[in-house]
Short mmCIF file of N, CA, C and O in Angstrom, two decimals:
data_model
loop_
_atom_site.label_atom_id
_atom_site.label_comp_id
_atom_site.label_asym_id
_atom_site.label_seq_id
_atom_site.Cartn_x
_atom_site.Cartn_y
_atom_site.Cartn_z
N UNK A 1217 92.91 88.85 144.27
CA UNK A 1217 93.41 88.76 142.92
C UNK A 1217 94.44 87.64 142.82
O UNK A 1217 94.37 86.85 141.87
N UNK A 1218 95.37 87.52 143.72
CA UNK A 1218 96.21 86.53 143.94
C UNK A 1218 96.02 84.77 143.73
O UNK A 1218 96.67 83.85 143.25
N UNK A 1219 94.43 85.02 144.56
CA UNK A 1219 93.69 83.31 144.34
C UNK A 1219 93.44 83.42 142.99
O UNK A 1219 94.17 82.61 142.42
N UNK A 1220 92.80 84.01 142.23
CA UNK A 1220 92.56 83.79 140.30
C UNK A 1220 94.21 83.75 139.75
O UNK A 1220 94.42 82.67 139.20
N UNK A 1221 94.86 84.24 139.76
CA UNK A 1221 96.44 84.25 138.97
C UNK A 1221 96.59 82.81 138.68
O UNK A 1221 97.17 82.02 139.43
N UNK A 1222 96.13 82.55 137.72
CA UNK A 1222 96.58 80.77 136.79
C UNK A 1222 95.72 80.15 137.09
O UNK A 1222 96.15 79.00 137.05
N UNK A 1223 94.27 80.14 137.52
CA UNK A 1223 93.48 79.10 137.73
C UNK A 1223 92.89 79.14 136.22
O UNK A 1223 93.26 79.95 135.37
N UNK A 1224 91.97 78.21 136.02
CA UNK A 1224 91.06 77.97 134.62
C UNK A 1224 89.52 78.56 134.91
O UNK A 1224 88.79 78.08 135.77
N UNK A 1225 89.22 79.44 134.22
CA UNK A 1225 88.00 79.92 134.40
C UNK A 1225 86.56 78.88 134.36
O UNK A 1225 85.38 79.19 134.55
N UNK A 1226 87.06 77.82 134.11
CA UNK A 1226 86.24 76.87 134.37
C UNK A 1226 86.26 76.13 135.47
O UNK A 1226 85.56 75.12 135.57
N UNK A 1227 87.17 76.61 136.54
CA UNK A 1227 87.13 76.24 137.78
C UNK A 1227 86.74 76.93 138.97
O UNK A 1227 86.98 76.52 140.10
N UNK A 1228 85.83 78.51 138.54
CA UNK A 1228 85.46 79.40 138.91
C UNK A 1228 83.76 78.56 139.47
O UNK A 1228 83.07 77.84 138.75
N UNK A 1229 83.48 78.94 140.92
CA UNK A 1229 81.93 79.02 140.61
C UNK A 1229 81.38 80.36 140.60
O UNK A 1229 82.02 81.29 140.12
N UNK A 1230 79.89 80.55 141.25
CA UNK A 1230 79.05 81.47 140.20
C UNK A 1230 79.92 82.82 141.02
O UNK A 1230 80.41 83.74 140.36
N UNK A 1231 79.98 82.80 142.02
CA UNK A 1231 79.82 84.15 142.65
C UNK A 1231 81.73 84.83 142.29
O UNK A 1231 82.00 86.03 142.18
N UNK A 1232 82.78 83.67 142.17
CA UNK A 1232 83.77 83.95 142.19
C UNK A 1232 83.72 84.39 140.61
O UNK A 1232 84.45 85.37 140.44
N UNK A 1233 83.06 83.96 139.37
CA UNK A 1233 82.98 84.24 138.34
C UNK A 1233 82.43 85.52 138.34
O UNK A 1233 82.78 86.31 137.46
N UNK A 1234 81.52 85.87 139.29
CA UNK A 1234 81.12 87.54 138.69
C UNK A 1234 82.29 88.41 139.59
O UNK A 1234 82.24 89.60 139.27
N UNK A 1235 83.24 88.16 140.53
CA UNK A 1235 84.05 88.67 141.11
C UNK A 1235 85.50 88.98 140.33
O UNK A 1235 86.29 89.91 140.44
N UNK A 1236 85.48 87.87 139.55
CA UNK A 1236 86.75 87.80 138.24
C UNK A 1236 86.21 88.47 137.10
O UNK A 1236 87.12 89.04 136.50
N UNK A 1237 85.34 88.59 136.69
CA UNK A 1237 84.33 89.66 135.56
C UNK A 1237 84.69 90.98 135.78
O UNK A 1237 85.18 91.73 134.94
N UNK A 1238 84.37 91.33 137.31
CA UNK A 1238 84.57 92.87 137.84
C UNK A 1238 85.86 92.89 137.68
O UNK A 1238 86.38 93.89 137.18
N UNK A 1239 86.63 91.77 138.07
CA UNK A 1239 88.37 92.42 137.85
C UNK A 1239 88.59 92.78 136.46
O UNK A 1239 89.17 93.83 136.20
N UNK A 1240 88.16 91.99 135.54
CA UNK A 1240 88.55 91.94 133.66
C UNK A 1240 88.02 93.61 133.63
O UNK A 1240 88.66 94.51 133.09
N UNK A 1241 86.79 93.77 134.29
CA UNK A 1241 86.04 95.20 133.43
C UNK A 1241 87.27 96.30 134.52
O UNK A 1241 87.27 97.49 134.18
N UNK A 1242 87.64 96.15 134.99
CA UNK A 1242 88.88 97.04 135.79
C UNK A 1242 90.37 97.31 135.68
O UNK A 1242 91.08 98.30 135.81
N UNK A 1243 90.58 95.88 135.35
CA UNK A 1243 92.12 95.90 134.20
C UNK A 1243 92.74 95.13 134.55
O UNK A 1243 93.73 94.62 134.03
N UNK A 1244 92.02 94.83 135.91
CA UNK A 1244 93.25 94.25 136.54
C UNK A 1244 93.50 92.61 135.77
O UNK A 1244 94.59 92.46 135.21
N UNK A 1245 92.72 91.66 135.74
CA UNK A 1245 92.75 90.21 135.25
C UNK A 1245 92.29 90.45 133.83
O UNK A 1245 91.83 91.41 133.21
N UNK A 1246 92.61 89.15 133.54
CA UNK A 1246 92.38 88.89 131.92
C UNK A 1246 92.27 87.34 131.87
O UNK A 1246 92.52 86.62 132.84
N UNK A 1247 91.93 86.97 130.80
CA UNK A 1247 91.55 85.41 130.24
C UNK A 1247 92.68 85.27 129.05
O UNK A 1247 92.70 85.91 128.00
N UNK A 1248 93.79 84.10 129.56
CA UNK A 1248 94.56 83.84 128.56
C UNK A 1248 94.76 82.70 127.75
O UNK A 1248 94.79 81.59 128.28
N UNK A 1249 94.90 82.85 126.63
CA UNK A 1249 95.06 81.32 125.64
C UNK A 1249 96.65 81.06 125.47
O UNK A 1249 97.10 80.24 124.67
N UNK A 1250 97.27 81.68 126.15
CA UNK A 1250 99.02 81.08 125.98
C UNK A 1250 99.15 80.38 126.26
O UNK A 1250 100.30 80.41 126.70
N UNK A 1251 98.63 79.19 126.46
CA UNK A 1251 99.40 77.92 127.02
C UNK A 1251 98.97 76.58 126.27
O UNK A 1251 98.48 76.58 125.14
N UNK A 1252 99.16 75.66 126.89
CA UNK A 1252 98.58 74.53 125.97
C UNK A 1252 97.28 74.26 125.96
O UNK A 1252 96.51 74.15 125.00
N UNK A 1253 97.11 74.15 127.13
CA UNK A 1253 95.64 73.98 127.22
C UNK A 1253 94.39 75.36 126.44
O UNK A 1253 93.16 75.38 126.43
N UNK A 1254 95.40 76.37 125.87
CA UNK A 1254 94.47 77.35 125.31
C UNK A 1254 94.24 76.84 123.91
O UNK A 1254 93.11 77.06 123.48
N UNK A 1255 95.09 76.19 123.08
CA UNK A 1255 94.34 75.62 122.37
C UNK A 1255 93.28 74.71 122.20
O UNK A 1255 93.02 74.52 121.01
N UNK A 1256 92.62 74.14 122.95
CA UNK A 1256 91.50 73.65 123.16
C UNK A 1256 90.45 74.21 124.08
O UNK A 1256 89.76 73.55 124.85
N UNK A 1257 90.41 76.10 123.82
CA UNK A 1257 90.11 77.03 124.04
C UNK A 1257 89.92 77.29 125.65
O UNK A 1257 89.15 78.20 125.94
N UNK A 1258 90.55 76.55 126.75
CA UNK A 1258 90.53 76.77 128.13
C UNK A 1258 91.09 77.89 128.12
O UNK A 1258 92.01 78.18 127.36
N UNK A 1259 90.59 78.67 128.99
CA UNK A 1259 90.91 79.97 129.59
C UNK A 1259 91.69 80.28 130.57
O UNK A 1259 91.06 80.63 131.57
N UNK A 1260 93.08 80.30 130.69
CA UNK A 1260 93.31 80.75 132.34
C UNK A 1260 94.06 82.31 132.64
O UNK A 1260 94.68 83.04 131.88
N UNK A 1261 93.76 82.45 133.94
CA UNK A 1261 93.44 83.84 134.89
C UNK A 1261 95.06 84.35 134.64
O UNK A 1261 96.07 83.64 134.72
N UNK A 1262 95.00 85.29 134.42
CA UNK A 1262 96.09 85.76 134.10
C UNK A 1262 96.39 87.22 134.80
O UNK A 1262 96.02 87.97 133.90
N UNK A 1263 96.75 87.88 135.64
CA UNK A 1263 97.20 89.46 135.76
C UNK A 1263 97.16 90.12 134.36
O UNK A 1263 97.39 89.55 133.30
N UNK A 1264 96.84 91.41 134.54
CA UNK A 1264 96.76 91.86 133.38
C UNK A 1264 98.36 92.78 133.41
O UNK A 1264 99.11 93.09 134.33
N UNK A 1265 98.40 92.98 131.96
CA UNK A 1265 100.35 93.79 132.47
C UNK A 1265 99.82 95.05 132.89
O UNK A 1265 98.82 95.31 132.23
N UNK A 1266 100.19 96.21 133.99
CA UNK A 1266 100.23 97.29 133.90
C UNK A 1266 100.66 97.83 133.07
O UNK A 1266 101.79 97.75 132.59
N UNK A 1267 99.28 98.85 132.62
CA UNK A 1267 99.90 100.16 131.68
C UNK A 1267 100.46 101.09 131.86
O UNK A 1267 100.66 101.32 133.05
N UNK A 1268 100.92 101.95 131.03
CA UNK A 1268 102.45 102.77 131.48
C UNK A 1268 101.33 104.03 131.82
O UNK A 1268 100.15 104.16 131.52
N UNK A 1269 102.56 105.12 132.81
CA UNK A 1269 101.74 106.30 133.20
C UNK A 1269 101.91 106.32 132.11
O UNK A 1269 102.67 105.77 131.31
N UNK A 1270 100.13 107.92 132.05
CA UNK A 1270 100.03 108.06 130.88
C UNK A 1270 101.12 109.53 130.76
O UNK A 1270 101.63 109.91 129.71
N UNK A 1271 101.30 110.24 132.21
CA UNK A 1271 102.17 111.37 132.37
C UNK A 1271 103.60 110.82 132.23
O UNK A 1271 104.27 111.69 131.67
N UNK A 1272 104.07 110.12 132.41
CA UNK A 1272 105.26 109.78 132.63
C UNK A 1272 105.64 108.49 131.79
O UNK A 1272 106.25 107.72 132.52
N UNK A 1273 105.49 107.98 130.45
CA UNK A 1273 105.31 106.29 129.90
C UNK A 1273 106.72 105.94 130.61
O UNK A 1273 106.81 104.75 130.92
N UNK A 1274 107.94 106.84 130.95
CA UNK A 1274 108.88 105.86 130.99
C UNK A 1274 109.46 105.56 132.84
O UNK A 1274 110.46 104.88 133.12
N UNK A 1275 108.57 106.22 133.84
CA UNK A 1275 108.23 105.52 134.78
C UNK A 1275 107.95 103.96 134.80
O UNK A 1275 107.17 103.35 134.07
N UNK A 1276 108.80 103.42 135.84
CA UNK A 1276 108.90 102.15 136.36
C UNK A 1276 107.54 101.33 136.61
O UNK A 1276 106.85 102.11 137.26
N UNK A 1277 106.99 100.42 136.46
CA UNK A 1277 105.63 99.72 137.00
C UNK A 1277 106.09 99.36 138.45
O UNK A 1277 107.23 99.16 138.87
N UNK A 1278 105.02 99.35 139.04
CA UNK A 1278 105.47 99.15 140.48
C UNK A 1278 104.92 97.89 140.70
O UNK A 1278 105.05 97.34 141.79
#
């Protein structure tokens, strides 16, 4: 997960692209447009934020 954190999904090839797919459908990564380059719709790898317990919301993220 560490190697995707800020790369451009257009710098993915095939097999690392279905490996970053499985992370998005899991929670962990995401595709972000915050930056500059997202306005000219580049994508980059982003951590996704942890969500809060759902028993506990005001438990710490680890």
């Amino acid at each position: 997960m560490d190697r995707f954190d800020g790369l451009y999904v257009g710098m993915l090839g095939a097999d690392e692209l279905k490996t970053f797919a499985d992370l998005c459908r899991r929670g962990l990564l995401r595709r972000s447009y915050a930056h500059p380059g997202g306005l000219l719709g580049l994508a980059r790898i982003e951590r996704a934020p942890l969500s809060p317990d759902p028993v506990n919301p005001h438990a710490k993220e680890a």
